[in-house]
Amino acid sequence: MRSPSLLFTLLCLLLIVGCKNDKEEPGIEERNEVEEIAQLTDADEIEDFFDDIQEEPTVIYHPKEILEFYQENDFEPIWTNRNLREDLFRNIENIEDEGLFFEDYHGENIQKLLSSLDTNSEEENNFLEILLTDAFFQLAHDLGTGKLNPKEIYDIWGSPVNEIDTQALLKSAIAKENITESLESIKPDHIVYKGLKKALKEFKKTDWRNAPATRISTGKLIKPGESDDRMFSITKRLYELGFYKGKIDSTNTRYNDSIQNALKEFQKEHDLQIDGLLGNTTIKNLNYTKEDRLHQMLINLERWRWYPRDLGEHYIIVNIPNYELTVVKDGDTIRSHKTMVGTEVRRTPVFSDEIGYIIYNPTWTIPPTIKKNDVIPGASRDINYLKRKNIKIYDGSGKIIDPADVNWNSSKARSYTYRQPAGPSNPLGVVKIIYPNEYMIYLHDTPSKKLFANNARAQSSGCVRVEDALGLAGYLLSDQEKYDEEKIEEILKSGKTTEIKVTQNVKVHHFYWTAFQKENTIKYIDDIYDLDQELWELLKPEA
């Protein structure tokens, strides 16, 4: 027996075919002057299709989910109504505005079949019905969760993958007679995603395909004042990118002041170390073409589809490669801090959690990676290593172990706890902010505050060092009157390790994105962990 609710919904849709927003652009069928048809297909044809594909290969992406949907609704066709078809195809036509690809949603097949709807065979229109449903499911998946699954790409990915009930979404779209509204509801709503979309639209208006792109060869480091045969290419590339304003001398091989000043501006703009040195990292960034930058925008739009839709009303967001932490409350940016993040070897992971407590005058328990790779090898080479670093060893009962009694080549050495007491040499500084997580990552102060003056700051062992960490901790405790500045100063002077629970609900998000809109331009920053190219190879449509 047919589902009464679906039959009623489809009947209502047929009655309102003519009701259309005058401002909406004509759909593909109207543009091709396709005559309206009374019925696209019928339940028997749809059921037969699924019987047939059990034995034959098919181009359908979601055969199981689509079959379940049609079975639940007695195989009644969905797309007999022209408005629904037009609405869906309009989303497919415009999908590249989201950084996705027309061909990934049966674009060419659907376009061809819709353009000849009134002359297609029954078999073709039945196939069109299935393609439209499959395209909707694929759009919902890719817009709601991302085209790719980050957990299948990265070893360390702590943010949960978004989940979309595509069948419920399609039912809602049918009931509301609005495909666009349903798909819009699952897209990222964050300002960075919207800014990237806007930047992408403006970028595509430019003549990016024909932009000059002089390529610079990699090679030895070039220091100011030195000569190198690549200097003409470097100068020309800086000119093409708008950083070098002078006259280009094709005979010059010397790295002079005017080229150096232009390079420093480029380094500053792309969050590279502003040292005026021409190393391979700087050359890599100089060599990115307009097409590469287009890909960079598409890559970062995909990343934002991975991130949680609900970041919370009050949260801290760390953009790892931008070396910046921002506090957001009720949609407003409250404060920002410079950060230092993990090196290429010890990357800061992507994940989300919630702040639990703050520790003033923290001790530093050496994390497993640093213990294994740094501390134990250092102590095995030099017995005074631990003394110089002010690190003490503890067994499982909390008893202090003499380094001289440790067999540094045994597994026993790895079972001990290594801890540095609170004090001026402690690498955590005077405060750390804890959000318990499986990676043992946290925000913390540092005694090496001069390093925040550097433009590139991938210098930690994975945790995030924060400039003015005391100010951030004070903000997080600002709702607790007893922990005013005077009380915190008293705690710090005591030297006693003190833990204070954070009573505000504040989430922390460690994200990674390398392109974003800043004011009226698009800012590209160094891909410090070299993730972009690998991601593009996976994201791009098949040739």
GROMACS .gro file of N, CA and C in nm, residues 364-372 375-376 379 386 391-420:
model
  129
  364TRP      N    1   5.571   2.049   3.548
  364TRP     CA    2   5.565   1.996   3.412
  364TRP      C    3   5.596   1.848   3.413
  365THR      N    4   5.494   1.767   3.392
  365THR     CA    5   5.515   1.624   3.376
  365THR      C    6   5.549   1.598   3.231
  366ILE      N    7   5.666   1.542   3.208
  366ILE     CA    8   5.716   1.528   3.072
  366ILE      C    9   5.625   1.434   2.992
  367PRO      N   10   5.570   1.479   2.878
  367PRO     CA   11   5.484   1.393   2.795
  367PRO      C   12   5.562   1.274   2.739
  368PRO      N   13   5.492   1.165   2.704
  368PRO     CA   14   5.559   1.044   2.656
  368PRO      C   15   5.653   1.066   2.538
  369THR      N   16   5.611   1.147   2.440
  369THR     CA   17   5.695   1.167   2.322
  369THR      C   18   5.826   1.234   2.357
  370ILE      N   19   5.818   1.340   2.439
  370ILE     CA   20   5.939   1.412   2.480
  370ILE      C   21   6.025   1.324   2.571
  371LYS      N   22   5.959   1.248   2.657
  371LYS     CA   23   6.033   1.156   2.745
  371LYS      C   24   6.114   1.055   2.663
  372LYS      N   25   6.048   0.999   2.562
  372LYS     CA   26   6.112   0.896   2.480
  372LYS      C   27   6.220   0.952   2.389
  375VAL      N   28   6.430   1.328   2.668
  375VAL     CA   29   6.479   1.321   2.805
  375VAL      C   30   6.562   1.195   2.831
  376ILE      N   31   6.509   1.078   2.797
  376ILE     CA   32   6.584   0.954   2.822
  376ILE      C   33   6.714   0.950   2.741
  379ALA      N   34   6.957   1.192   2.912
  379ALA     CA   35   7.010   1.142   3.039
  379ALA      C   36   7.106   1.026   3.018
  386LEU      N   37   6.962   1.572   3.358
  386LEU     CA   38   6.839   1.597   3.436
  386LEU      C   39   6.860   1.707   3.540
  391ILE      N   40   6.493   1.838   3.631
  391ILE     CA   41   6.391   1.734   3.617
  391ILE      C   42   6.416   1.624   3.719
  392LYS      N   43   6.312   1.585   3.791
  392LYS     CA   44   6.320   1.478   3.890
  392LYS      C   45   6.247   1.354   3.838
  393ILE      N   46   6.291   1.237   3.886
  393ILE     CA   47   6.233   1.110   3.843
  393ILE      C   48   6.154   1.050   3.959
  394TYR      N   49   6.035   0.996   3.928
  394TYR     CA   50   5.950   0.935   4.030
  394TYR      C   51   5.908   0.796   3.983
  395ASP      N   52   5.902   0.703   4.080
  395ASP     CA   53   5.849   0.571   4.046
  395ASP      C   54   5.698   0.570   4.066
  396GLY      N   55   5.636   0.451   4.051
  396GLY     CA   56   5.491   0.443   4.058
  396GLY      C   57   5.432   0.480   4.192
  397SER      N   58   5.510   0.472   4.298
  397SER     CA   59   5.460   0.507   4.433
  397SER      C   60   5.488   0.652   4.469
  398GLY      N   61   5.552   0.725   4.378
  398GLY     CA   62   5.583   0.865   4.404
  398GLY      C   63   5.718   0.889   4.467
  399LYS      N   64   5.797   0.784   4.480
  399LYS     CA   65   5.930   0.795   4.540
  399LYS      C   66   6.028   0.853   4.438
  400ILE      N   67   6.115   0.945   4.483
  400ILE     CA   68   6.216   1.004   4.395
  400ILE      C   69   6.327   0.902   4.369
  401ILE      N   70   6.365   0.889   4.240
  401ILE     CA   71   6.467   0.794   4.197
  401ILE      C   72   6.595   0.870   4.162
  402ASP      N   73   6.707   0.821   4.208
  402ASP     CA   74   6.837   0.879   4.175
  402ASP      C   75   6.873   0.842   4.031
  403PRO      N   76   6.902   0.939   3.945
  403PRO     CA   77   6.937   0.909   3.805
  403PRO      C   78   7.053   0.810   3.793
  404ALA      N   79   7.143   0.811   3.890
  404ALA     CA   80   7.257   0.720   3.885
  404ALA      C   81   7.216   0.575   3.901
  405ASP      N   82   7.096   0.552   3.957
  405ASP     CA   83   7.049   0.415   3.979
  405ASP      C   84   6.966   0.360   3.863
  406VAL      N   85   6.950   0.440   3.758
  406VAL     CA   86   6.864   0.401   3.646
  406VAL      C   87   6.947   0.337   3.534
  407ASN      N   88   6.899   0.224   3.486
  407ASN     CA   89   6.958   0.163   3.366
  407ASN      C   90   6.889   0.227   3.246
  408TRP      N   91   6.956   0.320   3.182
  408TRP     CA   92   6.891   0.402   3.079
  408TRP      C   93   6.863   0.326   2.950
  409ASN      N   94   6.916   0.207   2.937
  409ASN     CA   95   6.888   0.126   2.820
  409ASN      C   96   6.774   0.026   2.841
  410SER      N   97   6.716   0.029   2.962
  410SER     CA   98   6.610  -0.067   2.994
  410SER      C   99   6.471  -0.004   2.974
  411SER      N  100   6.371  -0.092   2.964
  411SER     CA  101   6.233  -0.044   2.954
  411SER      C  102   6.188   0.022   3.083
  412LYS      N  103   6.254  -0.010   3.194
  412LYS     CA  104   6.219   0.049   3.324
  412LYS      C  105   6.232   0.201   3.320
  413ALA      N  106   6.332   0.249   3.247
  413ALA     CA  107   6.354   0.394   3.238
  413ALA      C  108   6.232   0.464   3.180
  414ARG      N  109   6.162   0.396   3.087
  414ARG     CA  110   6.045   0.457   3.023
  414ARG      C  111   5.921   0.452   3.113
  415SER      N  112   5.924   0.368   3.218
  415SER     CA  113   5.807   0.354   3.307
  415SER      C  114   5.801   0.462   3.413
  416TYR      N  115   5.912   0.533   3.436
  416TYR     CA  116   5.915   0.636   3.539
  416TYR      C  117   5.843   0.763   3.493
  417THR      N  118   5.801   0.843   3.591
  417THR     CA  119   5.746   0.976   3.565
  417THR      C  120   5.858   1.078   3.581
  418TYR      N  121   5.870   1.166   3.484
  418TYR     CA  122   5.972   1.270   3.486
  418TYR      C  123   5.901   1.405   3.500
  419ARG      N  124   5.942   1.480   3.600
  419ARG     CA  125   5.866   1.602   3.629
  419ARG      C  126   5.961   1.716   3.665
  420GLN      N  127   5.926   1.833   3.613
  420GLN     CA  128   6.001   1.954   3.647
  420GLN      C  129   5.916   2.038   3.740
   0.00000   0.00000   0.00000
